[in-house]
Amino acid sequence: MMDMSNPRVTVAQLGARKHYQEPLLFYEWGILDTLYTDFYAGNSPMISLLRQKGIFKKLPNTFKKALDRYEPRLNQAKIIDFPKFGYQYAQKLRNYKGEGVSSIFIWAGQEFSKRILERGLGNANVIYGFNGASLELFQYAKQKGIKCVLDQTLAERSLMHKLLLEEENIWQNWPNSPFTVSDSDIELAQREQQEQDMADHIICGSQFVKDSLLERGVDGNKISVVSLGGTKESQSSQNISLRSSPKERGDGLRILFAGEVGLRKGIPYLLEALKQLKGKIAFTCKIAGSIGIKAQRVAEYKDVCDFLGRVPRSQMLELYRWADVFVLPSICEGSAMVTYEALNYKLPIITTYNAGSIVTDGLNGFILPIRTPEKISQALLTLYSGKHQLNVNQTQQYDDMFRQQSELLKRSITL
């Protein structure tokens, strides 16, 4: 049994997952040894200048996204990044044409682990890694008696493959790049399964993810469901005044979707729901996210929604303020951060069980079965009519939930 009375945690994190939520909590608890990541903007004088509002709004979206790789509360923490590797990784993802993305993830996980091991794990007796990018770290840690904690951010990949293949069959000729299960997809799934089997403990963002691991045969005793979803702008919910209804404003229902516009996020079901809604009520729908469906499909639905393309995280506040309801009909997720953000901005949410949301059905939103556009349309009609009053002004309850889930994470590290 490992002695976790004095844990020291090294976090290996590609990207700005959950706005650096886990390393921030470890730092605040005084147990963070090092945060390793691919690129971290920091707060140098030049970077701080670029973040000034007048300059920032004129920057290209790519620069804005890079500058978002920063958490001021981590200013005194030990953070080591690999910007050259981060640039190479971003370029590979930007240039891929829809095939071989899993091979890029495998390459990134191996290269990231290699660079971390070259620098060393410091005084850590716990390594906290994420699925797909932890295998070599866990192999080394096991030899050194270091505890391995895996953050499983997505449902087990074999289930995701099954669901996506079903979607491809339902929505033929929709995606820009049709999904097939390649050799690299299988290799990545096997890599993640090795990580799951080696992990001393696994953190899942939702019961949906845990169920997928149990189905594969992972020991349920080493799995914790920790639904953490704090937002970068901690003051956000306090700054949102009570929204007026469409009827009070004298206009239509304002509907928001955020995420990749593709099959995994369930976008066809929202678009079909909007078609069903047309002519019944007045509404406007905005869809924020990179476009993963063919231009022909976008054109077919432009009469019911506005496709905004990719929107920097720093500009999402304006959309959350604008909307009356947030819709995410996902087919497969871990625990979608956008639903936490929308809830924190006091938006009712229409989503699915597979999205791994913390929404309570009938209280602060609606949890619907996947692949049910008619139910999405009906839920939107219900919200517009005002017949079902949802309690979205739950800032205290949300904060209490965050504290409770934080304690679950802390216990998982010290078990």
XYZ file of C-alpha atoms in Angstrom:
415
model
C 0.000 0.000 0.000
C 1.380 3.385 -1.013
C 1.798 6.033 1.681
C -0.267 8.987 0.494
C -0.115 10.954 3.740
C 2.034 13.541 1.951
C 1.116 13.409 -1.752
C 3.145 15.310 -4.317
C 1.423 15.336 -7.703
C 2.947 15.836 -11.126
C 0.284 16.578 -13.753
C 0.903 15.686 -17.398
C -1.651 17.632 -19.397
C -1.783 18.251 -23.125
C -3.778 21.397 -23.824
C -5.790 23.543 -21.442
C -8.213 20.817 -20.368
C -10.985 22.219 -18.186
C -9.056 25.493 -17.925
C -6.282 23.806 -15.864
C -8.818 22.906 -13.219
C -7.087 19.839 -11.747
C -3.575 21.324 -11.449
C -5.117 24.461 -9.962
C -6.895 22.441 -7.276
C -3.721 20.482 -6.515
C -1.809 23.761 -6.249
C -4.393 25.282 -3.906
C -4.217 22.148 -1.746
C -0.428 22.465 -1.612
C 0.240 19.112 -3.293
C 1.203 20.135 -6.856
C 4.811 19.321 -7.663
C 4.910 20.179 -11.381
C 2.499 20.871 -14.218
C 3.805 19.623 -17.554
C 2.024 20.776 -20.698
C 2.673 21.345 -24.389
C 2.238 25.130 -24.538
C 1.524 27.606 -21.756
C 1.275 31.339 -22.475
C 2.227 32.550 -19.004
C 2.279 36.230 -18.071
C 5.487 37.732 -19.451
C 5.389 41.505 -20.130
C 4.901 40.917 -23.861
C 2.109 38.382 -23.299
C 0.408 40.700 -20.808
C 0.533 43.492 -23.391
C -1.134 41.278 -25.998
C -3.914 40.487 -23.519
C -4.909 44.152 -23.203
C -8.448 44.484 -24.475
C -7.735 46.914 -27.297
C -4.939 44.765 -28.715
C -6.474 41.379 -27.969
C -9.666 41.942 -29.974
C -7.596 42.713 -33.095
C -5.550 39.518 -32.925
C -6.235 36.487 -35.148
C -8.263 33.745 -33.484
C -5.230 31.447 -33.410
C -3.359 33.965 -31.235
C -6.391 34.466 -29.005
C -6.672 30.733 -28.455
C -2.968 30.523 -27.565
C -3.255 33.401 -25.077
C -6.109 31.532 -23.373
C -3.526 28.926 -22.296
C -3.068 30.655 -18.968
C -4.391 30.571 -15.414
C -3.275 33.543 -13.256
C -3.818 31.608 -10.016
C -0.992 29.292 -11.107
C 1.560 32.123 -11.379
C 3.660 30.760 -8.524
C 3.342 27.102 -9.523
C 6.095 25.119 -11.219
C 5.021 24.830 -14.863
C 7.158 23.293 -17.591
C 5.968 23.466 -21.183
C 7.393 22.335 -24.515
C 6.381 25.058 -26.982
C 8.252 23.631 -29.984
C 6.553 20.286 -29.504
C 3.252 22.096 -28.911
C 3.633 23.925 -32.224
C 4.416 20.678 -34.053
C 1.378 19.011 -32.485
C -0.911 21.909 -33.430
C 0.414 21.878 -37.004
C -0.172 18.154 -37.368
C -3.760 18.526 -36.140
C -4.335 21.546 -38.363
C -3.045 19.788 -41.470
C -4.687 16.410 -41.123
C -7.379 15.719 -43.708
C -9.744 13.597 -41.687
C -7.726 10.394 -41.752
C -5.043 9.349 -39.323
C -5.917 11.689 -36.463
C -5.489 8.802 -34.001
C -1.912 8.349 -35.214
C -1.321 12.018 -34.349
C -2.708 11.456 -30.832
C -0.450 8.416 -30.398
C 2.596 10.364 -31.605
C 1.748 13.276 -29.298
C 1.289 11.025 -26.268
C 4.601 9.284 -26.866
C 6.546 12.488 -27.547
C 5.002 14.296 -24.590
C 5.822 11.426 -22.230
C 9.370 11.253 -23.593
C 9.991 14.935 -22.905
C 8.575 14.705 -19.409
C 10.720 11.701 -18.514
C 13.793 13.500 -19.836
C 13.066 16.361 -17.412
C 12.097 14.015 -14.571
C 9.152 13.675 -12.216
C 10.785 15.726 -9.462
C 9.589 14.861 -5.968
C 6.287 13.449 -7.165
C 4.831 10.290 -5.674
C 1.683 10.637 -7.826
C 1.466 11.069 -11.596
C -1.856 12.449 -12.839
C -2.257 11.837 -16.557
C -4.932 11.859 -19.230
C -6.116 9.095 -21.513
C -3.976 8.536 -24.577
C -0.982 10.505 -23.279
C 0.070 8.600 -20.145
C 1.183 5.084 -21.085
C 4.963 5.606 -21.024
C 4.673 7.740 -17.878
C 2.714 5.007 -16.118
C 5.196 2.341 -17.227
C 8.041 4.361 -15.705
C 6.068 5.276 -12.582
C 5.199 1.656 -11.852
C 8.905 0.822 -11.750
C 9.494 3.638 -9.241
C 6.530 2.936 -6.954
C 4.758 6.141 -8.023
C 0.951 6.113 -7.920
C -0.758 6.423 -11.310
C -4.042 8.307 -11.587
C -5.766 8.404 -14.973
C -8.261 11.063 -15.989
C -10.490 9.298 -18.530
C -11.942 12.251 -20.419
C -14.010 10.291 -22.927
C -16.027 7.099 -23.010
C -14.120 3.906 -23.791
C -13.033 4.196 -27.417
C -14.497 0.929 -28.631
C -17.936 2.231 -27.588
C -17.246 5.546 -29.290
C -16.252 3.718 -32.465
C -19.489 1.722 -32.367
C -21.643 4.827 -31.883
C -19.860 6.806 -34.592
C -20.154 3.984 -37.115
C -23.886 3.907 -36.401
C -24.061 7.665 -36.989
C -22.191 7.315 -40.280
C -24.814 4.813 -41.400
C -27.690 7.099 -40.359
C -26.243 10.329 -41.798
C -24.498 9.199 -44.955
C -22.857 11.924 -47.028
C -22.881 14.388 -44.121
C -19.328 14.523 -42.686
C -16.460 16.215 -44.474
C -14.429 13.144 -43.570
C -16.453 9.966 -43.018
C -15.417 7.965 -39.953
C -13.940 4.494 -40.328
C -12.098 2.455 -37.738
C -8.487 2.498 -38.927
C -5.490 0.575 -37.612
C -4.394 3.700 -35.726
C -7.863 4.006 -34.148
C -7.553 0.452 -32.870
C -3.991 1.126 -31.665
C -5.115 4.230 -29.765
C -7.983 2.309 -28.162
C -5.549 -0.409 -27.079
C -3.135 2.217 -25.753
C -5.892 3.728 -23.618
C -6.938 0.288 -22.383
C -3.361 -0.342 -21.231
C -3.449 2.972 -19.344
C -6.749 2.007 -17.715
C -5.375 -1.369 -16.638
C -2.143 0.142 -15.247
C -3.833 2.991 -13.383
C -4.137 2.721 -9.620
C -7.184 4.951 -9.823
C -9.333 6.312 -12.662
C -11.259 9.578 -12.613
C -14.326 9.713 -14.865
C -16.303 12.855 -15.547
C -19.643 11.053 -15.712
C -21.459 7.820 -15.023
C -21.687 7.343 -18.794
C -17.889 7.069 -18.974
C -17.725 4.763 -15.954
C -20.389 2.506 -17.479
C -18.298 2.182 -20.642
C -15.238 1.129 -18.625
C -17.220 -1.355 -16.559
C -18.555 -2.852 -19.776
C -14.953 -3.486 -20.859
C -14.206 -5.190 -17.541
C -12.278 -2.487 -15.666
C -12.401 -2.952 -11.880
C -15.148 -0.648 -10.612
C -13.456 -0.341 -7.213
C -10.729 1.825 -8.728
C -13.079 4.160 -10.614
C -14.469 7.425 -9.206
C -17.030 9.611 -10.936
C -15.915 13.203 -10.347
C -18.091 15.694 -12.198
C -15.847 18.733 -11.988
C -16.653 21.595 -14.296
C -15.518 24.919 -12.907
C -15.249 27.742 -15.419
C -12.324 30.018 -16.113
C -14.375 33.111 -15.314
C -15.317 32.375 -11.710
C -17.354 35.557 -11.467
C -19.416 34.771 -14.553
C -22.631 33.595 -12.948
C -22.726 36.507 -10.532
C -22.584 38.923 -13.472
C -25.535 37.425 -15.341
C -28.771 39.195 -14.525
C -32.090 37.377 -14.721
C -32.954 36.947 -18.373
C -36.137 38.293 -19.843
C -38.208 35.768 -21.743
C -38.757 35.901 -25.521
C -42.331 37.011 -24.918
C -41.187 39.806 -22.592
C -38.668 40.940 -25.206
C -41.150 40.566 -28.033
C -38.809 38.416 -30.120
C -38.035 34.734 -30.612
C -36.343 32.012 -28.596
C -32.539 32.309 -28.687
C -30.902 28.903 -29.080
C -27.163 28.240 -28.725
C -24.989 25.238 -29.640
C -21.222 25.177 -29.027
C -18.843 22.448 -30.102
C -17.521 20.796 -33.228
C -20.275 20.771 -35.831
C -20.182 17.051 -36.525
C -21.832 13.703 -35.904
C -20.337 12.999 -32.465
C -21.907 16.149 -31.051
C -25.277 15.177 -32.533
C -25.591 18.253 -34.731
C -27.960 16.635 -37.295
C -30.530 16.057 -34.561
C -30.519 19.715 -33.544
C -30.771 20.840 -37.175
C -33.691 18.494 -37.787
C -35.363 19.735 -34.597
C -35.041 23.309 -35.856
C -36.686 22.336 -39.133
C -39.566 20.845 -37.143
C -39.770 24.017 -35.061
C -39.890 26.349 -38.052
C -43.276 28.042 -38.405
C -44.399 27.041 -34.896
C -42.532 29.736 -32.944
C -40.121 32.557 -33.677
C -36.510 31.609 -32.911
C -32.867 32.318 -33.710
C -30.175 29.668 -33.408
C -26.428 30.284 -33.345
C -23.994 27.407 -33.837
C -20.448 28.064 -32.615
C -17.746 25.611 -33.600
C -15.524 24.345 -36.377
C -17.533 22.933 -39.275
C -17.171 19.189 -39.757
C -20.079 18.682 -42.159
C -20.258 19.308 -45.877
C -21.003 22.781 -47.228
C -24.111 21.390 -48.921
C -25.553 20.424 -45.530
C -24.691 23.805 -44.052
C -26.525 25.481 -46.916
C -29.599 23.299 -46.387
C -30.047 24.519 -42.821
C -29.009 28.170 -43.107
C -32.669 29.141 -43.011
C -32.952 27.902 -39.415
C -29.551 28.754 -37.900
C -26.398 30.825 -38.186
C -23.133 28.871 -38.472
C -20.501 31.051 -36.752
C -17.487 28.784 -37.192
C -14.854 28.492 -34.471
C -15.299 31.038 -31.674
C -12.435 31.714 -29.193
C -13.265 30.744 -25.622
C -12.705 34.330 -24.529
C -15.568 35.449 -26.799
C -18.088 32.838 -25.676
C -19.354 35.050 -22.823
C -21.206 37.238 -25.310
C -22.997 34.195 -26.744
C -23.913 32.826 -23.320
C -25.356 36.224 -22.423
C -27.331 36.310 -25.659
C -28.907 32.852 -25.445
C -32.121 31.672 -23.795
C -31.249 27.969 -23.984
C -28.208 25.814 -24.668
C -28.556 22.594 -26.705
C -25.975 19.794 -26.938
C -27.485 16.527 -28.267
C -24.185 14.617 -28.055
C -23.812 10.979 -29.030
C -20.607 10.369 -27.059
C -18.690 12.548 -24.573
C -16.880 12.348 -21.293
C -18.488 15.232 -19.453
C -18.886 18.133 -21.858
C -17.382 21.329 -20.419
C -19.705 23.525 -22.430
C -22.660 22.242 -20.405
C -20.943 23.319 -17.174
C -20.237 26.720 -18.681
C -23.812 27.135 -19.882
C -25.180 26.131 -16.484
C -22.836 28.563 -14.753
C -24.209 31.276 -17.019
C -27.716 30.317 -15.840
C -28.866 28.836 -19.118
C -31.333 25.945 -19.209
C -29.759 23.028 -21.056
C -31.166 20.430 -23.421
C -28.735 17.536 -23.683
C -28.356 13.752 -23.539
C -27.207 11.197 -20.962
C -24.261 10.444 -23.264
C -23.037 14.034 -22.880
C -22.168 13.316 -19.243
C -23.756 16.529 -18.011
C -24.561 17.422 -14.392
C -27.955 18.744 -15.494
C -30.895 17.412 -13.489
C -33.741 16.495 -15.815
C -36.731 18.764 -15.299
C -34.920 21.009 -12.806
C -32.304 22.997 -14.724
C -32.715 21.395 -18.115
C -33.824 18.316 -19.995
C -31.915 15.040 -20.417
C -33.174 13.396 -23.601
C -32.408 10.088 -25.301
C -29.872 10.330 -28.107
C -31.136 10.607 -31.691
C -34.497 12.200 -30.860
C -34.961 15.471 -32.810
C -38.691 15.459 -32.095
C -37.975 15.510 -28.339
C -35.489 18.383 -28.787
C -38.139 20.326 -30.712
C -40.734 19.630 -28.017
C -38.364 20.715 -25.232
C -37.691 23.980 -27.070
C -41.431 24.553 -27.460
C -41.894 23.862 -23.745
C -39.237 26.414 -22.798
C -40.693 29.010 -25.158
C -44.197 28.547 -23.766
C -43.031 28.976 -20.181
C -45.262 26.099 -19.073
C -42.367 24.295 -17.394
C -40.424 26.623 -15.123
C -36.806 25.542 -14.681
C -34.678 26.605 -11.736
C -31.483 27.821 -13.399
C -30.546 30.387 -10.735
C -28.692 27.902 -8.573
C -25.337 29.559 -8.012
C -25.065 28.319 -4.411
C -26.055 24.770 -5.355
C -23.511 24.823 -8.193
C -20.769 26.026 -5.854
C -21.694 23.366 -3.299
C -21.528 20.690 -5.996
C -18.105 21.919 -7.072
C -16.804 21.713 -3.506
C -18.231 18.222 -3.035
C -16.720 16.973 -6.282
C -13.380 18.589 -5.397
C -13.341 16.585 -2.178
C -13.997 13.418 -4.176
C -10.970 14.204 -6.340
C -8.822 14.870 -3.283
C -9.806 11.541 -1.695
C -9.034 9.751 -4.970
C -5.470 11.134 -4.882
C -4.870 10.241 -1.237
C -6.444 6.740 -1.227
